[in-house]
Amino acid sequence: MAKQKINWLLLRGLTREKSHWGAFLPLLRKRFPGSEVFCLDHPGTGTENGRPSPYHIAAITDDLRARWKKGFSKATLGAWALGGTS
């Protein structure tokens, strides 16, 4: 059976960063070989820790959308905790 190729966008909760996905990322990549897995940190966390964190969820959502990889019309969103609100 052919493996389905999926573009994944993973978001963690508001006080977490993409490194907290830990061992889940290699498992996801193994289950869906050839798929793209992207993780974005919220402003103020992880790789974005030098930037101020917005006060409103809508502003965080706008920031994530602006930084999302261009060229992918579809992605499967995986989110944990308040990352799911984005």
PDB file of C-alpha atoms in Angstrom:
ATOM      1  CA  MET A   1       0.000   0.000   0.000  1.00  0.00           C
ATOM      2  CA  ALA A   2       1.384   3.423  -0.994  1.00  0.00           C
ATOM      3  CA  LYS A   3       2.002   5.872   1.812  1.00  0.00           C
ATOM      4  CA  GLN A   4       0.046   9.101   1.601  1.00  0.00           C
ATOM      5  CA  LYS A   5       2.136  12.264   1.306  1.00  0.00           C
ATOM      6  CA  ILE A   6       0.864  15.035   3.557  1.00  0.00           C
ATOM      7  CA  ASN A   7       2.084  18.511   4.444  1.00  0.00           C
ATOM      8  CA  TRP A   8       1.940  18.711   8.246  1.00  0.00           C
ATOM      9  CA  LEU A   9       1.984  21.937  10.261  1.00  0.00           C
ATOM     10  CA  LEU A  10       2.485  21.307  13.964  1.00  0.00           C
ATOM     11  CA  LEU A  11       1.868  23.919  16.653  1.00  0.00           C
ATOM     12  CA  ARG A  12       2.472  23.591  20.392  1.00  0.00           C
ATOM     13  CA  GLY A  13       0.709  25.443  23.186  1.00  0.00           C
ATOM     14  CA  LEU A  14       1.322  29.115  23.866  1.00  0.00           C
ATOM     15  CA  THR A  15       4.076  28.517  26.431  1.00  0.00           C
ATOM     16  CA  ARG A  16       5.785  25.663  24.575  1.00  0.00           C
ATOM     17  CA  GLU A  17       8.120  25.490  21.613  1.00  0.00           C
ATOM     18  CA  LYS A  18       8.548  23.139  18.677  1.00  0.00           C
ATOM     19  CA  SER A  19      11.327  21.192  20.410  1.00  0.00           C
ATOM     20  CA  HIS A  20       8.672  19.868  22.797  1.00  0.00           C
ATOM     21  CA  TRP A  21       7.314  17.635  20.017  1.00  0.00           C
ATOM     22  CA  GLY A  22      10.291  15.426  20.852  1.00  0.00           C
ATOM     23  CA  ALA A  23      10.091  11.810  19.665  1.00  0.00           C
ATOM     24  CA  PHE A  24       6.744  12.391  17.955  1.00  0.00           C
ATOM     25  CA  LEU A  25       8.369  14.052  14.912  1.00  0.00           C
ATOM     26  CA  PRO A  26      10.475  11.047  13.837  1.00  0.00           C
ATOM     27  CA  LEU A  27       7.462   8.780  14.344  1.00  0.00           C
ATOM     28  CA  LEU A  28       5.276  11.013  12.170  1.00  0.00           C
ATOM     29  CA  ARG A  29       7.926  11.172   9.444  1.00  0.00           C
ATOM     30  CA  LYS A  30       8.331   7.401   9.532  1.00  0.00           C
ATOM     31  CA  ARG A  31       4.572   6.839   9.264  1.00  0.00           C
ATOM     32  CA  PHE A  32       4.249   9.262   6.317  1.00  0.00           C
ATOM     33  CA  PRO A  33       7.505   9.014   4.318  1.00  0.00           C
ATOM     34  CA  GLY A  34       7.984  11.754   1.754  1.00  0.00           C
ATOM     35  CA  SER A  35       5.640  14.053   3.645  1.00  0.00           C
ATOM     36  CA  GLU A  36       6.726  17.485   4.811  1.00  0.00           C
ATOM     37  CA  VAL A  37       6.587  18.232   8.546  1.00  0.00           C
ATOM     38  CA  PHE A  38       6.826  21.868   9.612  1.00  0.00           C
ATOM     39  CA  CYS A  39       6.789  23.217  13.148  1.00  0.00           C
ATOM     40  CA  LEU A  40       6.366  26.883  13.941  1.00  0.00           C
ATOM     41  CA  ASP A  41       7.085  28.521  17.278  1.00  0.00           C
ATOM     42  CA  HIS A  42       4.769  31.230  18.538  1.00  0.00           C
ATOM     43  CA  PRO A  43       6.261  34.722  18.837  1.00  0.00           C
ATOM     44  CA  GLY A  44       8.182  34.940  22.119  1.00  0.00           C
ATOM     45  CA  THR A  45       8.980  31.198  22.349  1.00  0.00           C
ATOM     46  CA  GLY A  46      11.651  28.837  21.008  1.00  0.00           C
ATOM     47  CA  THR A  47      13.293  30.103  17.838  1.00  0.00           C
ATOM     48  CA  GLU A  48      11.108  33.216  18.078  1.00  0.00           C
ATOM     49  CA  ASN A  49      12.130  34.057  21.673  1.00  0.00           C
ATOM     50  CA  GLY A  50      13.698  37.367  20.673  1.00  0.00           C
ATOM     51  CA  ARG A  51      10.349  38.695  19.509  1.00  0.00           C
ATOM     52  CA  PRO A  52       7.625  40.028  21.784  1.00  0.00           C
ATOM     53  CA  SER A  53       4.595  37.815  22.302  1.00  0.00           C
ATOM     54  CA  PRO A  54       1.349  39.474  21.192  1.00  0.00           C
ATOM     55  CA  TYR A  55      -1.361  40.074  23.778  1.00  0.00           C
ATOM     56  CA  HIS A  56      -4.144  38.588  21.663  1.00  0.00           C
ATOM     57  CA  ILE A  57      -4.631  35.165  20.073  1.00  0.00           C
ATOM     58  CA  ALA A  58      -5.703  36.830  16.807  1.00  0.00           C
ATOM     59  CA  ALA A  59      -2.309  38.560  16.546  1.00  0.00           C
ATOM     60  CA  ILE A  60      -0.497  35.268  17.166  1.00  0.00           C
ATOM     61  CA  THR A  61      -2.639  33.646  14.475  1.00  0.00           C
ATOM     62  CA  ASP A  62      -1.796  36.439  12.021  1.00  0.00           C
ATOM     63  CA  ASP A  63       1.910  36.034  12.783  1.00  0.00           C
ATOM     64  CA  LEU A  64       1.831  32.263  12.209  1.00  0.00           C
ATOM     65  CA  ARG A  65      -0.053  32.673   8.932  1.00  0.00           C
ATOM     66  CA  ALA A  66       2.473  35.242   7.720  1.00  0.00           C
ATOM     67  CA  ARG A  67       5.390  32.893   8.480  1.00  0.00           C
ATOM     68  CA  TRP A  68       3.782  29.728   7.113  1.00  0.00           C
ATOM     69  CA  LYS A  69       5.668  28.290   4.147  1.00  0.00           C
ATOM     70  CA  LYS A  70       4.370  29.739   0.928  1.00  0.00           C
ATOM     71  CA  GLY A  71       3.442  27.389  -1.880  1.00  0.00           C
ATOM     72  CA  PHE A  72       1.518  24.865   0.185  1.00  0.00           C
ATOM     73  CA  SER A  73      -2.169  25.207  -0.519  1.00  0.00           C
ATOM     74  CA  LYS A  74      -3.088  22.431   1.884  1.00  0.00           C
ATOM     75  CA  ALA A  75      -1.711  21.151   5.156  1.00  0.00           C
ATOM     76  CA  THR A  76      -2.893  18.989   7.984  1.00  0.00           C
ATOM     77  CA  LEU A  77      -2.761  20.958  11.205  1.00  0.00           C
ATOM     78  CA  GLY A  78      -1.637  19.184  14.343  1.00  0.00           C
ATOM     79  CA  ALA A  79      -1.916  21.277  17.467  1.00  0.00           C
ATOM     80  CA  TRP A  80      -1.621  20.679  21.172  1.00  0.00           C
ATOM     81  CA  ALA A  81      -3.232  22.694  23.979  1.00  0.00           C
ATOM     82  CA  LEU A  82      -3.583  26.394  23.114  1.00  0.00           C
ATOM     83  CA  GLY A  83      -1.593  25.823  19.909  1.00  0.00           C
ATOM     84  CA  GLY A  84      -4.912  24.503  18.613  1.00  0.00           C
ATOM     85  CA  THR A  85      -6.498  27.938  18.920  1.00  0.00           C
ATOM     86  CA  SER A  86      -4.199  29.313  16.242  1.00  0.00           C
TER      87      SER A  86
END
